[in-house]
Structure formats: C-alpha cells, structure tokens
Amino acid sequence: MIQFLLNDTPIEVEKCSPSLTILDWLRTNKGKVGSKEGCATGDCGACTVLVGEEIVNPQGVHSWHYKTMNSCLLLLGNAHAKHIVTVEGVTPSLYPTLNELHPVQRALVECHGSQCGFCTPGIIMSLLALYINNPTYPGKSAVIHALGGNLCRCTGYSPILLAAEQAYSYPRSSENYSALATQFKASISCEQNQVPFLTNEQRTFYLPQTAAQLVALKSSHLNAHLVTGGTDFAIELSQNLLLPDTIISLSQTHELMQLKDNEGELNIGASLPYSQFVSQFCHYYPEAKELFERLGSTQVRNGGSLGGSLGNASPIGDPAPLLIALNATMDLLSARGTRTINVADFFLDYRKTVLKEDEVISNITIPKRSKSLKLACHKISKRFEDDISTVCLVLAIEHNDNTITHARCAMGGMAATPKNAPHIEQQLVGLPLSVASFKEAAKHVNSDFSPMSDVRASAEYRINVTKNLLHRVGIEFCHSELKNPDNLIAITRISHASL
Ligand SMILES: Cc1cc2nc3c(=O)[nH]c(=O)nc-3n(C[C@H](O)[C@H](O)[C@H](O)COP(=O)(O)OP(=O)(O)OC[C@H]3O[C@@H](n4cnc5c(N)ncnc54)[C@H](O)[C@@H]3O)c2cc1C
Ligand code: FES
Ligand code: FES
C-alpha cells in the first residue's frame, strides 16, 4: 500500500495500475480536473502540482519543503509519504470571491495574467511554490526561473511576471500545509518496515526504503524496470506505451539520497534530485551553474536525478559530459556488493551500458578541483530554457605556469554516447595556455567525432559549433576579463565569422 496526503485528505492506494501517473489518477480516479494535461511529456507545465517532502536537517529538526513537479511525470507510487497539493487545494471554497483567493491567484486575476486559462493552474502552482519559499519578493530572475517550465501560449508573460510581484503587495497568506502534513506523517510512520507497493495483480510497483530492500528486490526481479524521478521513464510509459510487469522505484531509497561533502570529493546519491545538490556542486564548480539551470525546468530538476540521467544513457544528457570531464566515478550496487567505475567507462553504445541486470547506480563521486583547474561548460540548444542539448561541451584543463598539463574534454550530442575527445585532449597537453592552442586543438574535432544529422542539427553544424566552442573556451581561459556575457557574445560572433 502507498499512503500520501492529497490537499487535506489522507489517501491509501493498493490496487492500482503501477504505471499510473498522479495526473491520470487525479483526473480519472478522483475527478480532480484542475491539473491540466497539455503535453504529457513534462514540457508545458499545465499539470504542475506542489509536492511536500519532510526534510530533516543535520541537527535533527524536521520540516516540510514544498516544490513543484510535473504530475504527468510523477508516478502515483512515488507520492508515498508526501503531500500533494493541487490547484483545488489552494483555495478552500469552490467559488471563492476575489478576497478569498490566494494572493498569487488574486494577483493573476488583477494583472490579467490569464486568457484561455489552460496554463493557469500550472502557473498558479509555480507561483505558489515561489511565494511559500520566499517570504519577500525574490526578484524577476527568480520568477523567470520558477516559470521556466510553464508554457503560456496566449497571454504573454509580462502580466504573469507582474502578478508574481504584485502577490507580495497583498496581506501575506499563511498556508497550513506543513501542519497538515506533519499530522499525516505521524499517522503512517509505523509502516516504514514494509516496502510500500502498488499492484493491479498482473503488474507491481515497489518503493524500497533501504538499499538492502532495493538489492534484494532487484536480484529477485531481474527484468524489473527502474525509476527514480520518472522525468525520462514516464515519457516511455506515455509515448512508447511501455507496460512493465515490475517497476522498482529508487526515489525513496535512503542510502541513495545522501549528499556527502568529504575531504577531496563530493558524493552525490544517485536518487537525489538536482535541486537538492546543485548548489553544493556549484560551490566547487561554479562554471557548471548555467548547465544545471538550463537542464529542463524547475519541475524537472525537482524530480530528475544523476542516477536517472546516467541510467537513461542518452547521448544528449547534460550531466555525463560534465562528470566525464571532471573524472567522476560511479558506484554500481547489487546484492553481490558494490563496484566502482569511471563514468567515462559506463557507456558502451547507443543506450547500452555496462550496468548488469541485478545492478543499480547508487552513488556518484566527483573529485574536488585542483588549484590550477580551469573548467568551461557550454550547452548549445534551440531554446535557452527547458530544451535538450544539440551539443554539450565540457573542457577541464590544468596548467603549470603557462603550460597545459592535463586536459579532459567530453561532449554530448556528437556520438552515440556521451564521450571524451582523446585527440583534442592529447593535442592540448604540453601546449602553452594561449588562444592559439585551443584553435589548434579545434582542428582535431573530426578525429574524435563523426556526429549524425537529426532534427536538432546537421552533422556539419555540430562539427563547426564544436570548433567555435573550443575557440571560445580558449578566449575564456586566457582572458578572464572577457567573462562578461556581452563580450562573449561578441567573441562568439568573431569565432563564427572566422570559420
Ligand atoms: C521537459 C524535460 C526537459 C528535459 N531537459 C533535459 C535537459 O535539458 N538536459 C538533460 O540532460 N536532461 C533533460 N531531461 C531528461 C531528464 O530530466 C534527465 O535525464 C533526468 O536526469 C532523469 O532523471 P530521473 O530520475 O527522472 O530518471 P528516470 O526517468 O526515473 O529514469 C531514467 C532511466 O534511468 C534508469 N534509472 C533511473 N535510476 C537509475 C539508477 N539509480 N540506476 C540505474 N538506472 C536507473 C531508469 O530505468 C530509466 O530507464 C528533460 C526531461 C524532460 C521531461
Ligand atoms: S502535461 Fe505538459 S508538463 Fe505535464
Ligand atoms: S492563458 Fe492561454 S495558454 Fe496561458
């Protein structure tokens, strides 16, 4: 059985399709049709709900944190022990007056932030999360990030951005979500020794809470499909009509949810959502901030994990080039024990990896930076926000005086797997730290990659943009005063022109 709190109502479900999403369950089983289905692939945000989770800080203090997720990607089973708040739960009465509306709803009305209204429930939920998590207006840039996964096709964003600010001008609303959730959690805590599950007799979903439960389940269900945040997996269900007999969710396996800042390395549990480790990661590698900020949307980053990205083995997943360039390792866990491999050695061919059928990815270890390390991360995509990479380049070098001593270059979108660039790396080592060295290395792109043409870009474009990026990285590394984005735009134009 799984148990969660829906708005103010405790829910228990046992007999149910294991591949049902929260969105389908809400709309078909509960008649709650406020959350809309625009795309069913995580792209439009019309289905956004709040997901409350209990957080225990290092001092042992419990609190509830509320974040947005796409309910079209969130499996019902993954809601266990959580608080799901839908748009129906924002205002208690069904036909509220303007004064009874929540401040974010009232502001959206008063700023004319809704026309057809299809996107509006999702926008309300994203603005609500922002409101709950920020006692004062956090600024336009925070609002833009919060709405990065909410598509509005007819109103235009100006009134919506205005509404986000105006919501703070009304008397502050005090939600009682945490109090409700604490009460609910106390009522289910005694069930923790059992593996929560859902079944419809033929097919079953398991939610192991410990690594011991997880490896025992995986070794007795070798064909089971794994899921963590579901931001890739749920699309397999909705678009490719995958119907697995057994699903094992790693999204609440305690040992896979840890973030350890050890001496010399950062250990990130494979199931930890991006939003829970990115700030620590970027504390050591601030150059990666934009790459993570542009990975999907806030909703996607609140669910997606490194384990899911690597396990999905997509050639255009953004974390893999970063992890390969930083020489990261990953732990593969099974009932037989744990083996550790380099992330670079994980991928065999298109969506083929060295992962054995009884194994799961449990942990990723990133060495902390050396003093002379320089890092550059570049993602080229058709849209800036919420878009998959056409090409992703990550280059890490170390240097002694003015000579490059180590180079690790890894790319996504240039081959059947994310992979490193041995010719470019060899070329750079021993050369002076100068723009000319990177231009020279760019001549070796064709030796490392023969990309394909697809809907995102032609092979020729991919090769040319990689050469330009290497030139740009050379300028970034050698002229730190040119970090100013305006200067870099000018440089990109120059490097395009030089081709
Ligand atoms: C709208 C949208 C935008 C996106 N944008 C980007 C983007 O810009 N950049 C990007 O890189 N990705 C993007 N993604 C893809 C996705 O969000 C990431 O790949 C994410 O990291 C997947 O993590 P997850 O936990 O949701 O994986 P899941 O969907 O749960 O799992 C993905 C796959 O990995 C397997 N798996 C999961 N966990 C493990 C594990 N611990 N061990 C072994 N196998 C495992 C599953 O069996 C499944 O096959 C986007 C997705 C969506 C829906
Ligand atoms: S329906 Fe579009 S993001 Fe869920
Ligand atoms: S109001 Fe119509 S899509 Fe946003």
XYZ file of C-alpha atoms and ligand atoms in Angstrom:
560
model
C 0.000 0.000 0.000
C 1.093 3.579 -0.566
C -0.160 6.485 1.526
C 0.017 10.187 0.884
C -1.813 13.385 1.691
C -3.830 14.954 -1.150
C -4.556 18.575 -0.197
C -6.180 17.932 3.250
C -7.224 14.310 2.650
C -5.130 11.249 3.601
C -5.099 8.721 0.729
C -4.368 4.982 0.790
C -3.972 3.104 -2.505
C -3.005 -0.522 -3.047
C -4.914 -1.851 -6.055
C -3.994 0.295 -8.990
C -2.018 0.234 -12.229
C 1.646 0.577 -11.178
C 2.408 2.838 -14.127
C -0.328 5.371 -13.390
C 0.825 8.973 -13.052
C -0.532 11.352 -10.431
C -2.098 13.402 -13.248
C -4.077 10.444 -14.648
C -5.062 9.318 -11.172
C -6.277 12.804 -10.204
C -8.281 13.319 -13.367
C -9.715 9.822 -13.902
C -9.954 8.314 -10.407
C -10.621 11.423 -8.312
C -12.419 13.699 -10.788
C -9.959 16.460 -9.920
C -9.520 18.035 -13.331
C -7.915 21.324 -12.259
C -4.457 19.992 -13.190
C -4.405 20.000 -16.996
C -2.773 17.672 -19.486
C -1.163 19.737 -22.217
C 1.646 17.517 -23.432
C 2.147 14.559 -21.018
C 5.908 14.926 -21.573
C 6.928 17.494 -18.973
C 7.193 20.352 -21.474
C 4.184 22.605 -20.831
C 3.757 22.727 -17.030
C -0.075 22.767 -17.184
C -0.106 19.734 -14.862
C 2.175 21.290 -12.210
C 1.419 20.327 -8.599
C 3.167 21.041 -5.312
C 4.945 18.139 -3.698
C 5.685 18.490 0.016
C 8.509 16.402 1.489
C 9.697 16.070 5.056
C 13.274 17.275 5.445
C 15.418 16.502 8.483
C 18.319 18.920 8.938
C 21.727 17.874 10.380
C 20.504 18.955 13.861
C 17.584 16.501 13.565
C 14.906 19.189 13.135
C 12.000 18.067 10.902
C 10.317 20.469 8.490
C 8.309 20.294 5.262
C 9.584 21.632 1.989
C 7.249 22.279 -0.962
C 8.420 22.120 -4.564
C 6.791 21.967 -7.996
C 6.686 18.828 -10.105
C 5.005 17.801 -13.342
C 2.200 15.459 -12.292
C 2.288 13.895 -15.796
C 5.777 12.554 -14.960
C 5.211 11.708 -11.297
C 4.231 8.090 -10.763
C 1.484 7.608 -8.203
C 3.689 5.239 -6.200
C 6.402 7.902 -5.899
C 3.938 10.082 -3.964
C 4.179 7.791 -0.930
C 4.612 9.724 2.349
C 4.399 13.048 0.505
C 1.934 15.900 0.496
C 0.453 16.556 -2.939
C -1.186 19.954 -3.250
C -3.236 20.512 -6.402
C -4.822 23.717 -7.642
C -8.069 22.573 -5.977
C -6.259 22.742 -2.630
C -5.068 26.338 -2.966
C -8.378 27.985 -2.031
C -10.732 26.172 0.322
C -14.029 27.218 -1.247
C -15.131 26.102 -4.730
C -16.385 29.531 -5.843
C -14.195 31.992 -3.947
C -14.632 35.739 -4.013
C -11.651 37.868 -5.000
C -10.754 38.419 -1.345
C -10.838 34.697 -0.617
C -8.390 33.892 -3.398
C -4.794 33.143 -2.521
C -2.606 36.237 -3.184
C -0.999 34.596 -6.249
C -4.441 33.821 -7.693
C -5.744 37.294 -6.924
C -2.671 38.901 -8.493
C -3.047 36.818 -11.650
C -6.684 37.959 -11.923
C -5.907 41.610 -11.229
C -2.913 41.703 -13.587
C -4.899 39.989 -16.374
C -2.446 37.087 -16.396
C -4.850 34.548 -17.848
C -6.719 34.383 -21.136
C -7.743 30.887 -22.296
C -6.748 29.686 -18.826
C -5.335 26.316 -19.850
C -1.874 27.072 -18.483
C -3.211 28.977 -15.466
C -3.468 26.146 -12.885
C 0.170 25.224 -13.569
C 1.282 28.845 -13.381
C -0.579 29.275 -10.082
C 1.246 26.262 -8.636
C 4.671 27.516 -9.754
C 3.966 30.992 -8.338
C 2.629 29.424 -5.143
C 5.859 27.461 -4.601
C 7.831 30.655 -5.143
C 5.575 32.509 -2.675
C 5.804 29.808 0.005
C 9.588 29.501 -0.285
C 10.295 33.279 -0.353
C 8.814 35.481 2.393
C 9.647 38.569 0.316
C 9.586 39.138 -3.459
C 12.687 37.293 -4.724
C 13.157 39.362 -7.900
C 12.364 38.931 -11.584
C 15.153 36.489 -12.326
C 13.869 34.060 -9.628
C 10.361 34.369 -11.083
C 11.638 33.620 -14.587
C 13.420 30.506 -13.285
C 10.308 29.386 -11.396
C 8.212 29.753 -14.583
C 10.804 28.231 -16.941
C 8.691 25.062 -17.234
C 5.311 26.785 -17.652
C 4.278 27.465 -21.211
C 1.642 30.140 -21.866
C 0.661 30.430 -25.496
C -1.855 33.271 -25.407
C -1.467 35.730 -22.517
C 2.204 36.602 -22.851
C 4.500 36.611 -19.863
C 4.549 40.321 -18.897
C 1.261 40.241 -16.914
C 2.286 36.954 -15.305
C 5.651 38.357 -14.196
C 3.855 41.411 -12.858
C 1.423 39.196 -10.943
C 4.321 37.340 -9.291
C 5.471 40.657 -7.806
C 2.008 42.018 -7.042
C 1.134 38.924 -4.972
C 3.560 40.255 -2.361
C 1.676 43.546 -2.051
C -1.420 41.917 -0.503
C -1.634 40.770 3.145
C 0.559 37.669 3.427
C -1.269 34.364 3.315
C -0.156 31.748 5.851
C -0.617 28.247 4.469
C -1.188 25.441 6.964
C 0.276 22.794 4.652
C 3.160 21.850 6.975
C 0.870 21.363 9.988
C -1.452 19.090 7.988
C 1.500 17.160 6.567
C 3.170 16.665 9.969
C -0.065 15.238 11.372
C -0.423 12.925 8.372
C 3.213 11.718 8.513
C 2.849 10.785 12.191
C -0.062 8.541 11.273
C 1.982 6.476 8.775
C 5.419 6.330 10.425
C 4.778 2.858 11.921
C 4.512 1.349 8.397
C 8.149 2.096 7.490
C 9.487 -1.503 7.748
C 7.310 -2.696 4.878
C 8.189 -1.983 1.264
C 5.349 0.244 0.002
C 3.837 -1.168 -3.188
C 1.013 -0.856 -5.687
C -0.393 -3.704 -7.732
C -3.135 -4.497 -10.190
C -2.488 -8.288 -9.732
C -0.560 -8.625 -13.061
C 1.901 -5.775 -12.525
C 3.562 -4.362 -9.417
C 5.358 -1.191 -8.287
C 7.794 -1.389 -5.337
C 9.239 1.533 -3.395
C 12.164 0.160 -1.336
C 13.156 2.433 1.537
C 16.611 0.938 2.166
C 19.496 -0.279 -0.018
C 19.093 -3.809 1.453
C 15.430 -3.900 0.365
C 16.397 -2.496 -3.052
C 19.120 -5.040 -3.925
C 17.011 -7.943 -2.639
C 14.120 -6.848 -4.849
C 16.324 -6.233 -7.898
C 18.032 -9.625 -7.647
C 14.680 -11.393 -7.405
C 13.130 -9.325 -10.259
C 15.941 -9.113 -12.800
C 13.661 -7.787 -15.534
C 12.195 -5.075 -13.331
C 12.326 -1.539 -14.758
C 13.978 1.025 -12.506
C 12.610 4.501 -11.985
C 13.781 7.431 -9.871
C 12.247 10.843 -10.643
C 10.447 9.460 -13.708
C 11.272 12.502 -15.873
C 12.527 10.149 -18.618
C 10.761 6.950 -17.606
C 7.213 8.393 -17.521
C 7.690 9.504 -21.132
C 8.462 5.877 -22.067
C 5.131 4.991 -20.459
C 3.064 7.723 -22.108
C 4.744 7.968 -25.539
C 6.142 4.485 -26.180
C 3.369 2.699 -24.255
C 5.874 0.730 -22.185
C 3.989 -1.609 -19.839
C 6.495 -3.169 -17.432
C 5.449 -6.089 -15.217
C 7.560 -4.826 -12.348
C 8.724 -1.320 -11.540
C 11.206 -0.687 -8.738
C 11.428 2.939 -7.686
C 14.692 4.172 -6.191
C 13.226 7.574 -5.376
C 12.990 6.967 -1.617
C 15.905 4.582 -1.025
C 17.558 6.297 1.901
C 21.194 5.418 1.072
C 20.792 6.741 -2.493
C 19.522 10.126 -1.280
C 22.650 11.291 0.570
C 24.908 14.246 -0.210
C 28.332 13.922 1.415
C 30.889 16.671 1.254
C 34.016 14.666 2.082
C 37.603 15.799 2.053
C 38.717 15.859 -1.560
C 35.440 14.643 -3.048
C 31.721 15.189 -3.255
C 29.471 12.109 -3.045
C 26.038 12.521 -4.577
C 23.408 9.831 -4.055
C 22.103 8.614 -7.416
C 18.470 9.344 -6.468
C 18.982 12.841 -5.089
C 17.055 15.343 -7.251
C 19.131 18.032 -8.967
C 17.528 20.764 -6.863
C 18.978 19.161 -3.726
C 22.638 19.011 -4.766
C 23.264 21.619 -7.451
C 24.133 24.473 -5.094
C 26.744 22.307 -3.311
C 28.115 21.095 -6.656
C 28.345 24.652 -7.957
C 30.023 25.803 -4.757
C 33.048 23.819 -6.011
C 32.366 24.168 -9.734
C 30.527 27.479 -10.301
C 31.186 27.142 -14.041
C 28.553 24.350 -14.104
C 25.760 26.588 -12.739
C 24.317 27.556 -16.103
C 24.401 23.962 -17.356
C 22.261 22.840 -14.411
C 19.996 25.903 -14.572
C 19.271 25.044 -18.208
C 18.662 21.328 -17.544
C 14.917 21.028 -18.119
C 12.799 23.253 -15.902
C 12.377 23.791 -12.166
C 9.770 20.996 -12.159
C 12.152 18.621 -13.988
C 15.102 19.477 -11.722
C 12.899 18.877 -8.668
C 12.406 15.264 -9.819
C 15.313 14.292 -12.066
C 18.467 12.698 -10.717
C 22.025 11.829 -11.794
C 21.200 8.110 -11.474
C 18.293 8.601 -13.886
C 20.360 10.642 -16.329
C 23.218 8.122 -16.451
C 20.836 5.123 -16.343
C 18.931 6.568 -19.288
C 22.247 6.667 -21.208
C 21.042 9.319 -23.618
C 23.761 10.706 -25.921
C 22.402 14.203 -25.182
C 22.098 14.027 -21.383
C 23.924 17.073 -19.986
C 25.413 15.664 -16.757
C 27.510 12.928 -18.426
C 29.965 15.228 -20.297
C 30.421 17.250 -17.095
C 31.042 14.150 -14.977
C 33.423 12.628 -17.550
C 35.422 15.872 -17.831
C 35.678 16.062 -14.026
C 36.904 12.435 -13.885
C 33.944 11.358 -11.747
C 33.307 7.767 -10.714
C 30.059 5.929 -10.089
C 29.118 3.081 -7.748
C 27.126 0.175 -9.152
C 25.331 -1.628 -6.341
C 23.900 -5.160 -6.291
C 23.302 -7.961 -3.777
C 26.837 -9.110 -4.744
C 28.384 -5.852 -3.475
C 29.477 -2.551 -4.986
C 31.831 -1.940 -7.900
C 33.178 1.479 -8.776
C 33.879 2.564 -12.348
C 34.740 5.789 -14.141
C 31.681 7.498 -15.607
C 33.666 7.564 -18.881
C 33.659 3.737 -18.950
C 29.920 3.347 -18.263
C 28.616 3.838 -21.814
C 29.120 1.089 -24.421
C 26.944 2.113 -27.370
C 23.671 3.911 -28.074
C 21.696 3.421 -24.825
C 23.890 0.430 -23.911
C 25.878 0.499 -20.682
C 27.955 -1.846 -18.552
C 25.162 -1.997 -15.916
C 24.301 -5.648 -15.142
C 20.683 -6.704 -14.727
C 20.932 -7.026 -10.931
C 22.738 -3.684 -10.507
C 21.658 -0.110 -9.868
C 23.653 3.114 -9.901
C 23.904 4.101 -6.253
C 26.352 6.979 -5.944
C 28.430 9.405 -7.989
C 31.759 10.724 -6.705
C 33.245 13.941 -8.030
C 36.820 14.857 -7.108
C 37.146 18.405 -5.819
C 39.033 20.810 -8.027
C 42.790 21.255 -8.026
C 44.134 24.789 -7.660
C 45.088 25.170 -11.317
C 41.908 23.666 -12.800
C 40.013 25.686 -15.354
C 36.560 24.486 -16.390
C 34.232 25.530 -19.203
C 30.723 24.161 -19.827
C 28.724 25.048 -22.918
C 25.299 23.864 -23.965
C 24.004 24.665 -27.424
C 20.255 24.191 -27.779
C 17.476 25.717 -29.851
C 15.837 27.374 -26.817
C 17.714 28.740 -23.826
C 15.316 27.357 -21.174
C 13.872 23.869 -20.972
C 15.481 22.366 -24.055
C 17.622 19.335 -24.721
C 21.181 19.891 -25.956
C 22.102 19.866 -29.589
C 25.725 19.839 -28.493
C 27.210 19.994 -24.998
C 30.917 20.582 -24.467
C 32.753 20.423 -21.156
C 36.502 21.044 -21.018
C 38.643 20.848 -17.889
C 42.338 21.686 -18.027
C 45.136 22.011 -15.512
C 48.205 24.082 -16.119
C 51.625 24.687 -14.668
C 52.957 28.186 -15.218
C 51.811 28.729 -18.758
C 51.773 25.122 -19.976
C 48.678 22.897 -20.160
C 49.487 19.749 -18.160
C 46.137 17.889 -18.233
C 43.074 18.175 -20.448
C 39.755 16.351 -20.239
C 37.226 17.195 -22.900
C 33.830 15.447 -23.072
C 30.877 16.017 -25.329
C 27.217 15.172 -25.683
C 25.328 15.159 -28.982
C 28.420 14.256 -31.009
C 28.274 10.440 -30.939
C 26.024 7.537 -29.953
C 27.073 8.044 -26.332
C 28.447 10.932 -24.304
C 32.205 10.557 -24.798
C 35.551 12.159 -24.313
C 37.781 13.551 -27.045
C 41.192 11.847 -26.870
C 42.723 13.650 -29.872
C 41.717 17.091 -28.624
C 42.979 16.229 -25.143
C 46.345 14.925 -26.452
C 46.745 17.952 -28.651
C 46.238 20.394 -25.772
C 48.629 18.792 -23.286
C 52.078 20.381 -23.462
C 50.891 23.454 -25.373
C 51.037 26.957 -23.893
C 47.861 28.290 -22.277
C 47.001 30.531 -25.212
C 44.035 31.053 -27.525
C 46.151 29.688 -30.409
C 46.448 26.304 -28.614
C 42.663 25.908 -28.467
C 42.316 26.936 -32.115
C 44.927 24.296 -32.933
C 43.055 21.662 -30.872
C 39.852 22.550 -32.750
C 41.463 21.127 -35.908
C 41.172 17.656 -34.315
C 37.391 17.632 -33.783
C 36.886 15.409 -36.851
C 39.367 12.838 -35.486
C 37.288 12.443 -32.313
C 33.728 12.714 -33.596
C 31.593 11.805 -36.619
C 28.213 13.101 -35.438
C 24.959 12.398 -37.204
C 22.387 14.789 -38.629
C 18.996 14.808 -36.933
C 16.071 17.154 -36.214
C 18.207 19.256 -33.916
C 21.156 19.911 -36.236
C 23.204 18.672 -39.164
C 26.470 16.826 -38.650
C 28.300 19.767 -40.257
C 26.725 22.233 -37.803
C 27.736 20.061 -34.863
C 31.363 19.885 -36.040
C 31.526 23.626 -36.730
C 29.909 24.647 -33.458
C 32.356 22.423 -31.555
C 35.304 24.130 -33.266
C 33.817 27.523 -32.390
C 33.242 26.463 -28.794
C 36.854 25.346 -28.420
C 37.987 28.729 -29.723
C 35.616 30.445 -27.302
C 36.842 28.360 -24.366
C 40.410 29.328 -25.241
C 39.425 33.007 -25.050
C 37.561 32.440 -21.752
C 40.531 30.611 -20.199
C 43.143 33.085 -21.379
C 41.243 36.362 -20.917
C 39.296 36.172 -17.666
C 38.342 39.850 -18.106
C 36.193 38.691 -21.042
C 33.861 36.683 -18.791
C 31.332 39.478 -19.222
C 28.480 37.883 -21.248
C 28.333 40.890 -23.627
C 31.967 40.404 -24.526
C 31.394 36.678 -25.020
C 28.558 37.325 -27.458
C 30.974 39.461 -29.443
C 33.581 36.677 -29.286
C 31.070 34.093 -30.482
C 30.301 36.313 -33.458
C 34.022 36.645 -34.203
C 34.540 32.858 -33.962
C 31.547 32.203 -36.232
C 32.950 34.701 -38.720
C 36.369 33.074 -38.621
C 35.052 29.714 -39.858
C 10.740 18.528 -20.169
C 12.041 17.820 -19.964
C 13.212 18.506 -20.185
C 14.431 17.862 -20.002
N 15.569 18.574 -20.215
C 16.765 17.975 -20.043
C 17.957 18.717 -20.274
O 17.941 19.896 -20.609
N 19.128 18.059 -20.079
C 19.188 16.750 -19.695
O 20.279 16.222 -19.530
N 18.079 16.039 -19.470
C 16.866 16.613 -19.637
N 15.722 15.887 -19.434
C 15.823 14.456 -19.139
C 15.723 14.046 -17.654
O 15.119 15.022 -16.879
C 17.067 13.717 -17.049
O 17.699 12.711 -17.811
C 16.952 13.261 -15.593
O 18.212 13.334 -15.007
C 16.419 11.843 -15.450
O 16.389 11.525 -14.061
P 15.157 10.737 -13.419
O 15.497 10.466 -12.013
O 13.893 11.448 -13.674
O 15.197 9.390 -14.299
P 14.037 8.336 -14.531
O 13.104 8.849 -15.551
O 13.481 7.881 -13.257
O 14.896 7.150 -15.149
C 15.527 7.290 -16.407
C 16.141 5.949 -16.818
O 17.225 5.618 -15.969
C 17.000 4.383 -15.290
N 17.417 4.608 -13.904
C 16.876 5.509 -13.030
N 17.589 5.500 -11.889
C 18.571 4.567 -12.031
C 19.610 4.096 -11.185
N 19.838 4.620 -9.974
N 20.408 3.095 -11.646
C 20.232 2.597 -12.896
N 19.279 3.020 -13.753
C 18.454 3.990 -13.316
C 15.525 4.071 -15.435
O 15.306 2.688 -15.529
C 15.163 4.776 -16.738
O 15.422 3.940 -17.816
C 14.483 16.502 -19.585
C 13.286 15.817 -19.344
C 12.076 16.461 -19.533
C 10.822 15.720 -19.264
S 1.012 17.867 -19.214
Fe 2.530 19.186 -20.028
S 4.023 19.161 -18.442
Fe 2.594 17.727 -17.785
S -3.718 31.724 -20.847
Fe -3.899 30.505 -22.616
S -2.099 29.323 -22.582
Fe -1.818 30.711 -20.999
